[in-house]
Amino acid sequence: MNARTLLSADHDRSVPYHVIEDLKINNIFSEHTAHIMTHTCGRDVILKRQALFSLLEKSEYRESFSSFHRELLDVRRLTAMYKKTPQSAAKTYILAALERRYISACRMMAPLRGCELTDALYDFWCCGEHEKLLDSVSRAVEAAAPDLSTLSRFDLSFHEKSWLTADLESVPYIETVRECAASLGFSVDGGARMRTHPNGITVSASIDAPLCAFFSAELEGASSALVPFKALLADELSALSAETSFCLEICEFMDGIRSRGLPLAFPRIAGERKYFARGACDPTLTHKSAAETVPNDIDFCEGEEFYFLLGANGGGKTTYLRTVGVNLLLFLSGAPIVAEDAEIYPFRGVNTHFPVDERSLGMGRLDEERVRADAMLASADPDDSFLIFNETYSGTDDKLGCELTKKTADALSEKHVYGIYVTHFHELYSAGGGYNFLEAVVDEKNGNARTYRIVKQSTKRGSFAFDILKKYGLDRASLERRDAT
Amino acid sequence: MTHDLLASDKTGVTGERTFYHLSLDITLSGIISNVSARAQFRDALASPLTSKEEILERQAVVADLGARPGMLAALVRLSEEFDAIKSSWNEYRRAKYTAEAQKKSPLVSAEERCSVSAVTLSELLYFVRDIKETLEKFRPSSTSLRAVLDDARKVAGGERFDALISVCGELEHRARLAPIDLRITLDELGRIRTAELVDHKYLKVPDPNAPQKRAWFRKQAQDEMKCEHVTPTKEDANELLPSPFVELANALDDISKQIIEQYSGFCRSLPFFAAASEYIAFLTGRGVGFVYPTFTDGKSEVTELYDIGLLASAEDAAKITPHTVKSEAGGIVVTGANGSGKTTLLRSLAAAQLLAQSGLPIPASSARLRVCTAIYTQFAEGERDAGDSDAGRFEQEVRELSLLVEKAPPGSLVVLNETFQSTSYSEGAEGLYHILRYFGRRGISYILATHIGQLHGMLRGQALCLRMNDRREPVPEE
């Protein structure tokens, strides 16, 4: 089996881009990677990608993959450059460089084999007809090299009249200075920096014309070898760089997670609908180390498909929401998630409903939220969706808000949709309906830091004031202990 | 290699108020006349050396230069020239940003810059040659000065020294609007990667269109050197021509910077040695001997030590009583009546420690000292400026001591004068006892001058307890 592209995808699956924005995934990944993440994967593709990401965890493999990526970027850059460069000596050089990179990029696929995705890529680009083509291009580049080398050095004399001539091998002042300096024990880095123009200076038409005339035979020789392979300039190979870029960005993300001491796991793929993760963290909190992060468990399964999440302000409800949502999307992209262990069902649909302040639909906020929620419910695949609500209907009074929230929850239940709903309507505890609740409570294991854990709750809770007092060591027991010390 | 004759590992520290407490600011102004030399002398005392080897080497340089005044004078003159080269170069670099300079074309600016860089480098190269010749003439014996000579020889005696001077000369005297010849190399994308200036004498392109030559010569010229006529645009000229000059200027500047870096510390340190010579001349003039101390990890001993403050202020040095102190303990506690010379002893010991760790001789007949990592003082306020006796004095002292306890590292020396005199004897003794014991446990040496006699009893066996007798001599307490 062979494939032109690296990342296999399920074209019938996708999530709306606002999900990426709501979950702040676009804060940790480039827009391009975030877009790839909107094309979620099914079981088979997730397994293939997990195999690739596992290989990319090996540093040697990663290095080869990064080199391959850089080569692809070069092919893309040179392709664009060749297209816009007018006929000149430089155009022949660019063509030679492009053909060299093309061969090099294809040959760099060999060491990347080892999983289904990269094997298929190699089979397409390096075997059969393509293999013969690569050999021919290689010979052409070799044939052109001596001519291009000859015209890469020449002398220019600016006087009353200006002349271009072959390199006379005279010693430039800078060489003399460098040699003297070295002999006397000095180094001249500054001179070396200036000496090489990092991006080169484009040869102007007024110099290019005499250059082409002076070296006409060499240019003709090089062109005749290289031009027959101009057809290689199709964009297919360079387009692969978008996919390699996605892979490397995920790897960089994994490195960042590990460097902060947080866990990473490739979730097992569940056969039945469930979302379980142990010790999961919010991947978007990129500035926090493991010590500053409270891991939480995620556990949605049949019978407990849907949860309301309640808790104190600043208690980490939204963080938990992102923990659930971002990790789910990472899993559906084939990437590892930030958790110690996980088993997740590849839900077909994922959608979010977050407050939108600036979106004006010519109606009040409540109506706007209701319309959006109804649409989201209507489009959700029954039995195969995971929906995330954040403070929906918080813009109205408690009674109406609570009523609308219950209505939404009942509709979700009817469609057997999985999901989580953050709300501050504590009345839901006593509203009946057999709902499941999660709650943000003070993490008692963590002495002084103000941290919360999300735990399952089934009974009504009162004020949070006690927790906060305890957290700051101002409750009775803490004060008595302080006396003793 | 940089040649900073005052280089130290910078770990030695003198407390900010030490000079004030020891009256060294007043004393030095009476000994060293040149203000900047005095400032540098003071700076050196503020960063005492903490390595025995470094101190001994500094002593050797002080003695070397002291024994060869002609060499010191010549080196000081050269250091002034060195400063002049640096400031003229800096002036040019500042002038680059003036409005007038900005009006010049990029090529003219680049050519000018290259010329200035060439002049600066050649002056610096001549400076190195003069350093070499001066040191060769006077033949210093200290390792540091011989190292300066060795490095100067490597440059000024190097095989390509004259070649570099010659390139600088060519670039310095290069006429404006002279032909500019470049060697161009292209990169793998056919762009100009380098454009390097070559000497025009290497590239004499004959004009194949020149009409005056006979056909035979014209043909010969064409055969010798094939060429194509180029009509460069203004943009070509602006893009290609200035950078080779800037590149050369950068290369020359790199070498200049290295020479400056190599010799800046050396030149900067010379005023210290000039001041040291004045200090030695002062001691000689006052008729007291001086000695370069040796250093020990054990028993310290100084005999016939004079307080340089008294030497600087007393009309007749012969009337000053020198002090002899031998100590095995890390602490010294001096008691005595008012006016018995406790503070003078304290000051002379502390000043001697500072001078000794700066590689200088001290006014004594012999001295063997321990090396301290830092030297701090805490003097009761009012000791020098009478009249300050506000109610918060004790608290202020405690605060100062707590800061001192916080920062004083093991191996440091703490000098305390009449500390806690503003509280009752028993409270002061109790407080000081615990602090001094803490110093002892931490390996911090101390010298305390105090009225609190009971400390002797409390610290017997743990510190050297001295009492000033009627003749103002320190006598060990039995």
Tab-separated table of C-alpha atoms in Angstrom, chain A residues 74 77-78 81 89-91 93-94 96-98 100-101 148 151-159 161-181 183-207 209-211 213-215, chain B residues 121 125 154-161 163-164 167 170-171 174 177-209 225-233 236-237 239-241 243-244 246-248 250-252 254-255 258-259 262:
chain	number	residue	atom	x	y	z
A	74	ASP	CA	13.272	23.930	1.496
A	77	ARG	CA	10.625	27.565	-0.632
A	78	LEU	CA	12.678	26.758	-3.720
A	81	MET	CA	11.381	30.957	-5.693
A	89	ALA	CA	21.865	32.740	-14.193
A	90	ALA	CA	20.262	32.550	-10.759
A	91	LYS	CA	17.253	30.662	-12.147
A	93	TYR	CA	21.129	27.752	-9.823
A	94	ILE	CA	17.712	27.614	-8.152
A	96	ALA	CA	19.763	22.813	-9.502
A	97	ALA	CA	19.203	23.441	-5.800
A	98	LEU	CA	15.560	22.461	-6.068
A	100	ARG	CA	19.020	18.416	-5.216
A	101	ARG	CA	16.580	19.028	-2.384
A	148	LEU	CA	27.791	26.030	-12.044
A	151	LEU	CA	30.579	30.619	-12.821
A	152	SER	CA	30.184	30.902	-9.049
A	153	ARG	CA	33.413	32.947	-8.755
A	154	PHE	CA	34.352	35.972	-10.811
A	155	ASP	CA	35.945	39.377	-10.433
A	156	LEU	CA	34.340	42.780	-10.827
A	157	SER	CA	36.369	45.935	-11.368
A	158	PHE	CA	34.734	49.278	-10.676
A	159	HIS	CA	36.699	52.163	-12.155
A	161	LYS	CA	34.577	51.692	-16.707
A	162	SER	CA	33.496	48.492	-15.034
A	163	TRP	CA	34.445	45.001	-16.079
A	164	LEU	CA	33.532	41.460	-15.258
A	165	THR	CA	36.158	38.803	-15.658
A	166	ALA	CA	37.008	35.330	-14.445
A	167	ASP	CA	38.327	34.845	-10.927
A	168	LEU	CA	42.020	35.743	-11.073
A	169	GLU	CA	42.696	34.185	-7.695
A	170	SER	CA	44.076	37.386	-6.262
A	171	VAL	CA	44.241	37.526	-2.457
A	172	PRO	CA	41.543	39.747	-0.956
A	173	TYR	CA	42.544	42.132	1.828
A	174	ILE	CA	40.257	40.345	4.216
A	175	GLU	CA	42.139	37.094	3.667
A	176	THR	CA	45.433	38.808	4.440
A	177	VAL	CA	43.952	40.371	7.563
A	178	ARG	CA	42.538	37.041	8.719
A	179	GLU	CA	45.803	35.228	8.106
A	180	CYS	CA	47.820	37.870	9.924
A	181	ALA	CA	45.347	37.906	12.794
A	183	SER	CA	49.195	34.102	13.061
A	184	LEU	CA	49.337	36.718	15.841
A	185	GLY	CA	46.742	34.927	17.965
A	186	PHE	CA	43.660	37.036	17.195
A	187	SER	CA	40.283	36.006	15.827
A	188	VAL	CA	38.175	38.067	13.439
A	189	ASP	CA	34.619	36.854	13.812
A	190	GLY	CA	33.090	40.224	12.959
A	191	GLY	CA	34.767	40.152	9.567
A	192	ALA	CA	33.472	36.674	8.905
A	193	ARG	CA	29.947	37.686	9.785
A	194	MET	CA	29.915	40.540	7.341
A	195	ARG	CA	31.713	38.582	4.701
A	196	THR	CA	28.853	36.198	4.171
A	197	HIS	CA	25.592	37.830	3.282
A	198	PRO	CA	23.198	35.573	5.147
A	199	ASN	CA	20.448	35.810	2.563
A	200	GLY	CA	22.659	36.610	-0.391
A	201	ILE	CA	22.322	39.604	-2.659
A	202	THR	CA	20.301	39.046	-5.790
A	203	VAL	CA	22.422	39.591	-8.888
A	204	SER	CA	20.942	42.587	-10.664
A	205	ALA	CA	20.026	42.517	-14.331
A	206	SER	CA	22.916	44.848	-15.152
A	207	ILE	CA	25.408	42.330	-13.795
A	209	ALA	CA	23.561	40.070	-18.490
A	210	PRO	CA	27.386	40.259	-18.728
A	211	LEU	CA	27.610	37.281	-16.364
A	213	ALA	CA	27.370	36.414	-21.688
A	214	PHE	CA	30.749	35.698	-20.093
A	215	PHE	CA	29.747	32.222	-18.933
B	121	LEU	CA	44.647	49.141	14.717
B	125	LEU	CA	49.893	47.503	17.230
B	154	LYS	CA	53.855	37.052	20.545
B	155	VAL	CA	52.189	39.948	18.769
B	156	ALA	CA	54.933	42.478	18.134
B	157	GLY	CA	57.511	39.813	17.474
B	158	GLY	CA	55.125	37.732	15.384
B	159	GLU	CA	55.928	36.749	11.829
B	160	ARG	CA	52.988	38.617	10.290
B	161	PHE	CA	53.152	41.710	12.530
B	163	ALA	CA	52.348	42.483	7.189
B	164	LEU	CA	49.368	43.533	9.276
B	167	VAL	CA	47.751	46.280	5.264
B	170	GLU	CA	47.438	50.634	2.621
B	171	LEU	CA	43.866	50.891	3.824
B	174	ARG	CA	43.783	54.480	0.165
B	177	LEU	CA	37.525	57.300	-5.651
B	178	ALA	CA	40.382	54.865	-6.186
B	179	PRO	CA	39.452	51.802	-8.246
B	180	ILE	CA	37.508	49.226	-6.338
B	181	ASP	CA	38.057	45.636	-7.326
B	182	LEU	CA	35.956	42.865	-5.910
B	183	ARG	CA	36.083	39.122	-5.950
B	184	ILE	CA	32.502	37.854	-6.078
B	185	THR	CA	31.270	34.412	-5.065
B	186	LEU	CA	27.766	33.127	-5.619
B	187	ASP	CA	25.822	30.867	-3.290
B	188	GLU	CA	23.908	27.749	-4.290
B	189	LEU	CA	20.968	29.894	-5.381
B	190	GLY	CA	23.056	32.096	-7.658
B	191	ARG	CA	22.964	35.049	-5.227
B	192	ILE	CA	26.032	37.041	-4.269
B	193	ARG	CA	27.326	35.482	-1.089
B	194	THR	CA	30.586	37.358	-0.724
B	195	ALA	CA	32.087	40.459	-2.272
B	196	GLU	CA	35.671	40.922	-1.132
B	197	LEU	CA	37.986	43.822	-1.748
B	198	VAL	CA	41.145	42.936	-3.663
B	199	ASP	CA	44.171	45.070	-4.341
B	200	HIS	CA	43.821	46.793	-7.696
B	201	LYS	CA	47.321	45.881	-8.711
B	202	TYR	CA	46.206	42.288	-9.044
B	203	LEU	CA	43.405	43.090	-11.447
B	204	LYS	CA	44.381	45.108	-14.477
B	205	VAL	CA	41.669	44.671	-16.982
B	206	PRO	CA	42.584	45.970	-20.396
B	207	ASP	CA	39.817	47.756	-22.276
B	208	PRO	CA	39.258	45.670	-25.403
B	209	ASN	CA	37.515	48.622	-26.987
B	225	MET	CA	42.261	38.516	-20.043
B	226	LYS	CA	38.811	37.941	-21.398
B	227	CYS	CA	36.240	40.291	-19.939
B	228	GLU	CA	32.746	41.713	-20.292
B	229	HIS	CA	31.770	45.321	-19.934
B	230	VAL	CA	29.388	45.969	-17.040
B	231	THR	CA	27.180	48.981	-16.574
B	232	PRO	CA	26.370	48.870	-12.889
B	233	THR	CA	23.375	50.750	-11.624
B	236	ASP	CA	24.420	47.838	-7.579
B	237	ALA	CA	27.050	50.249	-6.332
B	239	GLU	CA	24.588	47.270	-2.450
B	240	LEU	CA	27.957	45.835	-3.434
B	241	LEU	CA	30.617	48.431	-2.743
B	243	SER	CA	30.009	46.061	2.449
B	244	PRO	CA	33.589	44.941	1.642
B	246	VAL	CA	32.573	47.511	6.357
B	247	GLU	CA	33.646	43.876	6.430
B	248	LEU	CA	37.290	44.877	6.529
B	250	ASN	CA	34.830	44.897	11.281
B	251	ALA	CA	37.765	42.532	10.972
B	252	LEU	CA	40.253	45.233	11.912
B	254	ASP	CA	37.861	42.778	16.040
B	255	ILE	CA	41.616	42.755	16.388
B	258	GLN	CA	41.069	42.130	21.443
B	259	ILE	CA	44.159	44.278	21.964
B	262	GLN	CA	44.058	42.462	26.567
